[in-house]
Coordinates of C-alpha atoms in Angstrom, one line a residue:
M1 CA 35.3 -139.3 -48.8
D2 CA 32.9 -136.6 -49.4
P3 CA 32.3 -136.0 -52.5
R4 CA 31.2 -132.3 -51.9
Q5 CA 34.8 -131.9 -51.9
G6 CA 36.5 -132.7 -56.0
R7 CA 39.7 -132.1 -54.5
A8 CA 39.6 -135.5 -51.8
F9 CA 39.9 -137.4 -55.7
V10 CA 42.8 -136.1 -56.9
D11 CA 45.6 -136.0 -55.5
G12 CA 48.6 -134.0 -57.4
E13 CA 51.2 -134.1 -55.1
R14 CA 51.4 -138.0 -55.5
T15 CA 49.8 -137.9 -58.5
L16 CA 46.6 -140.1 -58.0
V17 CA 43.3 -140.1 -59.4
D18 CA 41.0 -142.6 -57.1
R19 CA 38.5 -144.5 -59.0
A20 CA 35.9 -143.5 -58.3
V21 CA 36.0 -140.3 -60.5
F22 CA 34.7 -143.1 -63.1
S23 CA 32.4 -144.5 -61.6
D24 CA 30.8 -142.7 -58.2
P25 CA 27.5 -142.3 -58.7
A26 CA 27.3 -139.3 -56.6
L27 CA 30.3 -137.5 -58.2
Y28 CA 28.6 -137.8 -61.3
Q29 CA 25.2 -135.4 -60.0
Q30 CA 27.2 -133.3 -58.9
E31 CA 29.0 -133.3 -61.9
L32 CA 26.5 -132.1 -63.9
G33 CA 26.6 -128.9 -62.1
R34 CA 29.2 -128.2 -60.9
V35 CA 31.1 -129.4 -64.0
F36 CA 29.6 -128.7 -66.7
A37 CA 27.0 -125.9 -66.1
R38 CA 30.6 -124.0 -65.3
S39 CA 31.3 -124.4 -68.8
W40 CA 31.5 -122.8 -72.0
L41 CA 30.2 -125.7 -73.8
F42 CA 30.9 -126.7 -77.7
L43 CA 27.3 -126.6 -79.1
A44 CA 27.4 -126.5 -82.9
H45 CA 29.0 -125.2 -86.3
E46 CA 27.7 -122.4 -88.0
T47 CA 27.1 -123.7 -90.6
Q48 CA 24.8 -126.0 -90.2
F49 CA 22.3 -123.2 -89.5
G50 CA 22.1 -122.0 -93.0
R51 CA 18.5 -119.9 -92.9
A52 CA 16.6 -118.2 -90.0
G53 CA 14.8 -121.3 -87.5
D54 CA 16.9 -123.8 -88.2
F55 CA 18.0 -125.6 -85.0
F56 CA 20.4 -128.2 -84.2
T57 CA 19.5 -130.6 -80.9
T58 CA 22.4 -131.6 -78.5
F59 CA 23.4 -131.7 -74.2
M60 CA 25.2 -129.4 -72.0
G61 CA 25.7 -131.9 -69.3
A62 CA 22.4 -134.4 -69.3
D63 CA 20.8 -131.0 -69.6
P64 CA 18.4 -131.2 -74.2
V65 CA 19.3 -128.1 -75.9
I66 CA 17.7 -127.0 -79.0
V67 CA 19.9 -124.1 -81.2
T68 CA 18.4 -122.4 -83.1
R69 CA 19.4 -119.9 -85.8
Q70 CA 17.4 -116.6 -85.0
R71 CA 16.1 -113.8 -87.3
D72 CA 19.4 -111.6 -87.5
G73 CA 22.2 -114.4 -87.2
T74 CA 21.9 -114.7 -83.9
Y75 CA 22.2 -117.9 -82.1
R76 CA 19.5 -118.7 -79.0
V77 CA 20.4 -121.8 -77.2
L78 CA 17.0 -122.9 -75.2
L79 CA 16.3 -126.4 -72.8
N80 CA 14.7 -129.0 -75.1
S81 CA 11.9 -129.4 -71.9
C82 CA 8.2 -127.9 -71.9
R83 CA 7.6 -125.6 -68.8
H84 CA 4.1 -127.9 -68.1
R85 CA 4.7 -130.8 -68.8
G86 CA 8.4 -131.0 -69.2
M87 CA 7.8 -132.9 -72.8
R88 CA 10.8 -132.4 -75.0
V89 CA 9.3 -129.9 -78.4
C90 CA 11.4 -131.1 -80.0
R91 CA 12.2 -134.7 -80.7
Y92 CA 14.5 -134.3 -84.4
D93 CA 17.7 -134.1 -85.2
S94 CA 17.9 -130.7 -87.0
G95 CA 15.8 -129.5 -89.5
N96 CA 13.8 -126.3 -90.0
A97 CA 11.3 -124.6 -87.8
K98 CA 8.8 -121.6 -87.0
A99 CA 7.9 -123.6 -83.3
F100 CA 8.4 -125.6 -82.2
T101 CA 4.8 -127.6 -80.7
C102 CA 5.6 -130.0 -77.5
P103 CA 3.4 -133.4 -78.6
Y104 CA 2.4 -134.2 -75.3
H105 CA -1.0 -131.5 -74.5
G106 CA 0.9 -129.3 -77.4
W107 CA 2.1 -126.0 -76.1
S108 CA 3.7 -123.9 -78.6
Y109 CA 7.1 -121.7 -78.0
G110 CA 8.8 -120.0 -80.8
T111 CA 12.0 -120.3 -82.6
D112 CA 13.1 -117.4 -79.5
G113 CA 11.6 -120.4 -77.1
T114 CA 8.9 -117.0 -76.5
L115 CA 5.3 -120.0 -75.5
I116 CA 3.3 -118.2 -77.5
A117 CA 0.0 -120.6 -78.0
V118 CA -2.1 -123.0 -75.5
P119 CA -5.0 -124.7 -76.6
E120 CA -8.1 -124.0 -75.1
E121 CA -6.5 -121.4 -73.4
R122 CA -8.7 -119.7 -71.5
A123 CA -10.9 -122.9 -70.9
A124 CA -8.5 -124.1 -69.6
Y125 CA -6.5 -121.5 -67.8
G126 CA -8.8 -118.1 -67.9
E127 CA -7.0 -114.9 -67.4
R128 CA -4.9 -116.8 -65.4
L129 CA -1.4 -118.0 -67.5
D130 CA 0.9 -115.1 -67.6
R131 CA 2.9 -116.2 -71.3
S132 CA 5.9 -114.2 -70.7
E133 CA 6.8 -116.2 -67.6
W134 CA 5.7 -119.8 -69.2
G135 CA 9.0 -119.3 -71.3
L136 CA 11.5 -122.6 -72.5
A137 CA 14.1 -121.9 -70.8
A138 CA 17.2 -120.1 -72.8
V139 CA 20.6 -120.6 -72.0
P140 CA 21.8 -116.7 -70.7
R141 CA 25.2 -116.9 -73.0
V142 CA 25.8 -117.7 -76.3
E143 CA 29.6 -116.7 -78.0
T144 CA 31.4 -118.2 -81.1
Y145 CA 34.7 -118.7 -81.4
K146 CA 36.0 -119.1 -85.9
G147 CA 32.2 -121.3 -87.1
L148 CA 32.3 -123.1 -82.9
V149 CA 29.4 -122.1 -81.2
F150 CA 29.5 -122.3 -77.3
G151 CA 26.7 -122.2 -74.4
T152 CA 27.1 -121.4 -71.6
W153 CA 24.7 -121.1 -67.7
D154 CA 27.4 -119.3 -66.2
T155 CA 26.8 -115.9 -66.6
E156 CA 29.7 -115.3 -64.0
I157 CA 32.4 -117.1 -65.9
P158 CA 34.6 -115.0 -68.0
P159 CA 34.2 -114.6 -71.8
L160 CA 34.6 -117.6 -74.9
R161 CA 37.8 -116.2 -75.8
E162 CA 39.3 -115.3 -72.4
Y163 CA 37.7 -119.1 -71.6
L164 CA 39.1 -120.6 -74.6
G165 CA 43.2 -118.8 -74.0
D166 CA 45.8 -120.5 -75.1
V167 CA 43.9 -123.7 -77.2
T168 CA 43.4 -120.6 -79.7
Y169 CA 46.9 -121.8 -81.5
F170 CA 46.6 -124.8 -81.8
L171 CA 42.0 -124.4 -82.5
D172 CA 43.2 -122.4 -85.8
V173 CA 45.0 -125.1 -87.4
L174 CA 41.8 -126.4 -88.1
L175 CA 39.4 -123.9 -87.7
D176 CA 41.2 -122.0 -90.1
P177 CA 44.4 -123.2 -91.4
D178 CA 44.0 -120.4 -94.0
G179 CA 41.6 -117.6 -93.5
Q180 CA 38.9 -119.4 -95.5
G181 CA 38.2 -120.5 -92.0
A182 CA 36.2 -125.0 -92.3
V183 CA 33.5 -126.5 -93.1
M184 CA 31.3 -129.0 -91.5
V185 CA 30.6 -131.8 -93.6
P186 CA 26.4 -132.3 -93.6
G187 CA 25.3 -135.2 -91.1
V188 CA 27.1 -136.1 -87.3
H189 CA 28.2 -139.2 -86.2
K190 CA 26.5 -140.3 -83.1
W191 CA 26.6 -143.5 -81.0
R192 CA 26.9 -144.3 -77.3
M193 CA 29.1 -146.7 -75.3
R194 CA 29.8 -147.8 -71.5
G195 CA 32.6 -145.8 -70.6
N196 CA 33.3 -142.3 -68.3
W197 CA 33.4 -139.2 -71.3
K198 CA 36.5 -137.7 -68.6
L199 CA 38.8 -141.4 -69.9
A200 CA 37.8 -140.6 -73.3
A201 CA 38.5 -136.6 -72.5
E202 CA 41.8 -137.1 -71.6
Q203 CA 42.5 -139.8 -73.9
F204 CA 41.9 -137.1 -76.9
A205 CA 44.1 -134.3 -73.9
G206 CA 47.7 -135.6 -74.2
D207 CA 47.9 -139.2 -74.0
T208 CA 49.7 -140.7 -77.6
Y209 CA 50.8 -143.5 -75.1
H210 CA 48.3 -145.5 -75.6
V211 CA 48.9 -145.6 -79.7
A212 CA 51.0 -148.2 -80.1
S213 CA 49.8 -150.8 -77.6
T214 CA 45.9 -150.2 -78.4
H215 CA 45.9 -149.5 -81.8
L216 CA 49.1 -150.8 -83.4
S217 CA 47.5 -153.4 -85.2
A218 CA 45.9 -150.2 -87.4
V219 CA 48.8 -148.6 -87.4
L220 CA 50.7 -151.2 -89.6
A221 CA 47.2 -151.7 -91.0
E222 CA 48.4 -148.6 -92.9
P223 CA 49.5 -148.2 -96.6
G224 CA 52.2 -148.3 -96.6
R225 CA 53.3 -149.1 -93.0
S226 CA 54.9 -152.6 -92.6
D227 CA 56.9 -154.0 -89.7
E228 CA 59.9 -152.0 -90.3
A229 CA 58.6 -149.1 -90.3
P230 CA 58.8 -147.4 -86.2
M231 CA 55.8 -145.6 -84.7
P232 CA 57.2 -141.9 -84.5
T233 CA 58.1 -141.4 -80.8
T234 CA 59.5 -137.1 -81.2
G235 CA 56.2 -134.7 -80.4
F236 CA 54.9 -132.7 -77.6
Q237 CA 52.3 -132.4 -75.0
V238 CA 51.0 -128.9 -74.3
A239 CA 49.2 -128.5 -71.0
M240 CA 47.2 -125.0 -70.4
S241 CA 45.4 -123.0 -67.8
G242 CA 41.5 -123.9 -67.5
G243 CA 42.7 -127.6 -67.9
H244 CA 43.1 -127.7 -71.9
G245 CA 45.1 -130.2 -72.6
I246 CA 47.2 -130.6 -77.1
G247 CA 49.4 -133.3 -77.6
G248 CA 50.9 -134.7 -81.2
L249 CA 53.5 -136.5 -83.2
D250 CA 56.4 -134.9 -85.6
G251 CA 58.8 -136.2 -87.9
F252 CA 56.7 -138.0 -90.7
D253 CA 54.6 -136.9 -93.8
Y254 CA 51.6 -138.5 -92.7
W255 CA 49.2 -137.5 -96.2
R256 CA 51.5 -139.7 -98.4
T257 CA 52.3 -143.0 -95.3
A258 CA 48.8 -143.0 -95.6
G259 CA 48.3 -143.6 -99.1
F260 CA 46.6 -140.8 -100.5
S261 CA 46.9 -139.5 -103.6
E262 CA 48.9 -137.7 -105.3
E263 CA 46.3 -134.7 -105.7
V264 CA 45.7 -134.8 -102.0
C265 CA 49.1 -134.5 -101.0
E266 CA 49.7 -131.7 -103.6
W267 CA 46.9 -130.3 -101.8
M268 CA 47.6 -130.1 -97.9
A269 CA 51.7 -129.2 -99.0
G270 CA 50.1 -126.4 -100.9
L271 CA 47.4 -125.8 -97.6
A272 CA 50.3 -126.5 -95.5
D273 CA 51.9 -122.6 -97.6
R274 CA 49.2 -121.6 -97.5
A275 CA 49.1 -122.2 -93.7
E276 CA 52.2 -120.8 -92.7
R277 CA 51.8 -117.5 -94.3
H278 CA 48.2 -117.5 -92.6
L279 CA 49.3 -118.9 -89.4
G280 CA 53.7 -118.8 -89.3
R281 CA 56.0 -121.4 -89.7
P282 CA 55.7 -123.3 -85.7
R283 CA 52.0 -123.5 -86.4
A284 CA 52.0 -124.7 -90.1
R285 CA 54.8 -126.2 -90.1
D286 CA 55.0 -128.2 -86.3
A287 CA 51.4 -128.4 -84.9
V288 CA 49.9 -131.0 -87.7
F289 CA 49.6 -134.9 -86.4
F290 CA 47.9 -133.4 -83.4
H291 CA 44.5 -134.2 -80.7
G292 CA 44.0 -132.2 -78.1
N293 CA 40.6 -131.4 -75.6
V294 CA 38.6 -128.3 -74.5
F295 CA 38.1 -128.3 -71.3
P296 CA 35.5 -129.7 -70.3
N297 CA 34.8 -133.0 -73.5
L298 CA 34.7 -131.0 -76.7
S299 CA 37.6 -133.0 -78.4
L300 CA 40.0 -132.5 -81.8
L301 CA 41.7 -134.4 -84.4
F302 CA 43.6 -132.3 -86.8
I303 CA 45.3 -135.6 -88.6
R304 CA 42.1 -137.2 -89.7
S305 CA 39.4 -133.8 -90.2
N306 CA 37.4 -134.2 -87.1
L307 CA 35.3 -132.7 -83.9
R308 CA 33.6 -134.6 -81.2
I309 CA 31.8 -134.3 -78.1
W310 CA 31.5 -136.8 -74.9
H311 CA 28.2 -136.0 -73.6
P312 CA 27.7 -137.7 -70.3
K313 CA 25.3 -140.3 -70.0
G314 CA 26.1 -141.3 -66.0
P315 CA 29.0 -142.3 -64.7
D316 CA 29.9 -145.5 -66.4
A317 CA 28.7 -144.2 -70.1
M318 CA 28.5 -141.8 -72.8
E319 CA 27.1 -140.7 -75.8
V320 CA 29.1 -139.2 -78.6
Y321 CA 28.0 -136.5 -81.2
S322 CA 31.1 -136.8 -84.0
W323 CA 31.4 -134.1 -87.1
A324 CA 34.3 -134.4 -89.4
V325 CA 35.8 -130.7 -90.5
V326 CA 37.7 -129.7 -93.2
P327 CA 39.4 -126.8 -95.0
A328 CA 36.5 -124.2 -96.7
S329 CA 39.6 -124.1 -99.2
A330 CA 39.1 -127.9 -100.1
P331 CA 38.6 -129.1 -104.3
P332 CA 35.8 -131.7 -104.0
A333 CA 38.1 -134.6 -104.5
V334 CA 39.9 -133.7 -100.9
R335 CA 36.9 -132.9 -99.3
R336 CA 35.8 -137.1 -100.1
A337 CA 39.4 -138.3 -99.2
L338 CA 39.3 -136.2 -95.5
L339 CA 35.6 -138.0 -95.2
L340 CA 37.2 -140.8 -96.2
D341 CA 39.2 -140.8 -93.7
Y342 CA 37.1 -139.7 -90.5
Q343 CA 35.0 -142.1 -91.6
R344 CA 37.2 -145.1 -91.8
H345 CA 39.5 -144.4 -89.0
F346 CA 36.9 -142.2 -86.0
G347 CA 33.4 -143.3 -87.1
P348 CA 31.3 -144.9 -85.1
S349 CA 32.9 -148.4 -86.8
G350 CA 36.3 -147.1 -88.0
T351 CA 39.6 -148.7 -87.2
W352 CA 40.6 -147.3 -84.3
E353 CA 37.8 -145.3 -82.6
Q354 CA 36.9 -149.5 -82.0
D355 CA 40.3 -149.7 -80.4
D356 CA 40.3 -146.8 -78.2
G357 CA 35.5 -147.7 -77.4
E358 CA 36.3 -151.1 -76.2
Q359 CA 39.8 -149.3 -73.7
W360 CA 37.0 -147.5 -72.5
H361 CA 34.4 -149.9 -71.9
Y362 CA 37.5 -152.2 -69.7
S363 CA 38.1 -149.7 -67.8
A364 CA 34.4 -148.8 -66.8
G365 CA 33.5 -150.2 -64.0
S366 CA 37.6 -150.5 -62.7
G367 CA 36.3 -148.9 -59.2
D368 CA 33.3 -151.3 -59.1
G369 CA 35.0 -154.0 -57.3
F370 CA 35.3 -153.6 -53.5
I371 CA 38.9 -154.5 -53.7
A372 CA 39.9 -152.5 -56.8
R373 CA 38.2 -149.4 -55.6
G374 CA 40.3 -148.6 -52.0
L375 CA 43.2 -148.8 -55.4
P376 CA 44.7 -145.0 -57.4
L377 CA 45.2 -144.6 -60.6
H378 CA 48.4 -143.8 -61.5
Y379 CA 49.2 -140.1 -63.3
R380 CA 53.0 -139.7 -62.8
M381 CA 54.3 -140.0 -66.0
G382 CA 56.7 -136.9 -67.0
H383 CA 56.3 -135.8 -63.4
E384 CA 59.4 -133.7 -62.4
R385 CA 61.6 -134.8 -65.1
V386 CA 63.2 -132.0 -67.5
P387 CA 61.1 -131.7 -71.0
Q388 CA 63.6 -132.3 -74.0
A389 CA 60.5 -131.6 -75.7
S390 CA 62.1 -128.0 -78.2
F391 CA 59.0 -125.6 -79.5
P392 CA 59.4 -122.3 -78.2
D393 CA 56.6 -120.9 -80.1
F394 CA 54.6 -122.7 -78.8
P395 CA 52.0 -122.0 -75.3
G396 CA 51.5 -122.8 -72.3
S397 CA 53.5 -125.4 -70.5
V398 CA 55.5 -127.5 -73.4
D399 CA 56.2 -131.8 -72.9
D400 CA 57.9 -134.1 -74.2
V401 CA 55.4 -136.7 -76.2
Y402 CA 55.0 -139.3 -73.2
S403 CA 54.2 -137.9 -69.7
E404 CA 50.7 -137.3 -68.2
A405 CA 51.6 -133.1 -67.5
N406 CA 48.0 -132.4 -69.8
Q407 CA 46.4 -135.2 -67.9
R408 CA 46.9 -133.7 -64.5
C409 CA 45.7 -131.0 -65.5
F410 CA 42.5 -132.4 -66.9
Y411 CA 42.1 -133.6 -63.1
E412 CA 43.5 -130.2 -61.1
R413 CA 41.1 -128.5 -62.9
W414 CA 38.6 -130.8 -62.5
S415 CA 39.0 -130.7 -59.2
E416 CA 38.7 -127.1 -58.6
L417 CA 35.2 -126.9 -60.1
M418 CA 34.6 -129.9 -58.3
A419 CA 35.6 -128.2 -54.8
V420 CA 33.0 -125.9 -54.4
P421 CA 29.1 -126.3 -54.5
H422 CA 27.3 -125.2 -57.3
P423 CA 25.4 -122.3 -55.5
A424 CA 21.5 -124.6 -56.7
E425 CA 22.7 -127.0 -54.8
F426 CA 21.3 -124.4 -51.5
R427 CA 18.1 -122.7 -53.2
D428 CA 14.4 -125.0 -53.9
G429 CA 13.7 -124.9 -57.0
A430 CA 15.9 -122.8 -58.8
R431 CA 18.2 -123.9 -61.9
P432 CA 20.8 -122.1 -63.6
G433 CA 19.4 -119.3 -65.9
I434 CA 15.5 -120.5 -65.0
G435 CA 15.1 -118.2 -62.3
T436 CA 12.4 -118.4 -60.0
A437 CA 9.3 -118.1 -61.3
G438 CA 10.7 -119.5 -64.5
G439 CA 10.5 -117.0 -67.6
S440 CA 13.3 -117.3 -70.1
V441 CA 16.9 -115.5 -70.0
D442 CA 18.0 -113.8 -72.8
A443 CA 20.9 -115.5 -74.7
Q444 CA 23.5 -113.1 -76.2
V445 CA 25.4 -113.4 -79.0
V446 CA 28.9 -112.3 -79.3
A447 CA 30.9 -113.4 -82.0
P448 CA 35.0 -112.8 -81.8

């Protein structure tokens, strides 16, 4: 199969996915341009930036970038690569800076990406170096939604709010449940693991099915649970245009089941009341225990107060950036309890995180073997079945809790993007957002 034809790897009619999607190096290289360079990518949260000059380093696909807050309160996103020899100009995770200076030869850039100083410039270059042409490459479009900062290299992509579409219905439950917003708990967990990023993204998008097998021992170890306490089997999957997916369970009081203190349980009950007034009853009462994925690689867990990115590190490896997110109105005791709950389950050593990591690790090489690579993977659950789930107020296409409709939606969007080569694949030297000469492209920030 030609790696340039994304649809050759996803058979929507027979609901099959080729294993090469998770293991082929050539396909991975195509993916960086066709998927990541053409999508809105989550970068950071506004609460990570308190003043001008604050920065956070992350990735857009495989490209390292610096997110910086400007004096006017907007954000600029710069490719973290010196224009002289490519060295990273910032090697810190976060901080505050007035400039970024390359440690290799000393080229120095302002926080807006402008080249502001070159050592021995006159002796080395005379009058022949035009600084205006050699600033850091800047992401051309930066927009925000409910505190989340996104960027894209694609100047033709629809605005962020349009790109997110129906998934904002559920994002708001995590990011703004009561009208007072949410905050990132300071600090970010980072870890690498074996596995293709899409396995993780598709699981968060709609795989409630794995919980009873993968996480059974962890579930039974929860305070207040026993062998006689069954896992909830009612809920929903919501597939949305653009490849986004949300899934969830209903029918139980998580906060009391998980052994939270009476103080936390009462506060969360009050939050649900306030959320009902702010967002309406369907979201406040039905969309509670949910997980999801914003295409391509931003995943969320409401019940675990978690946002995370799956950074691709090759066809069989990924790096996770994971944050705890709590309602801004939560008192210190509640924030602390939610943070500990996140760490216990989905931190780097969390019980559920270890379960998932093992599955992705051993699935990673399934397409390497000569025989195995010829056997497609089964994505037919719920196909051509009339859903019984009844959530009439939810947007998107609603299906039963045991369904792979969200995964099919994810790979349909992936295959659409992969079927069309990125323009840079046909140009010598040019890259999105840089241009042929090399000057920075002005980033724009639009908040809804």
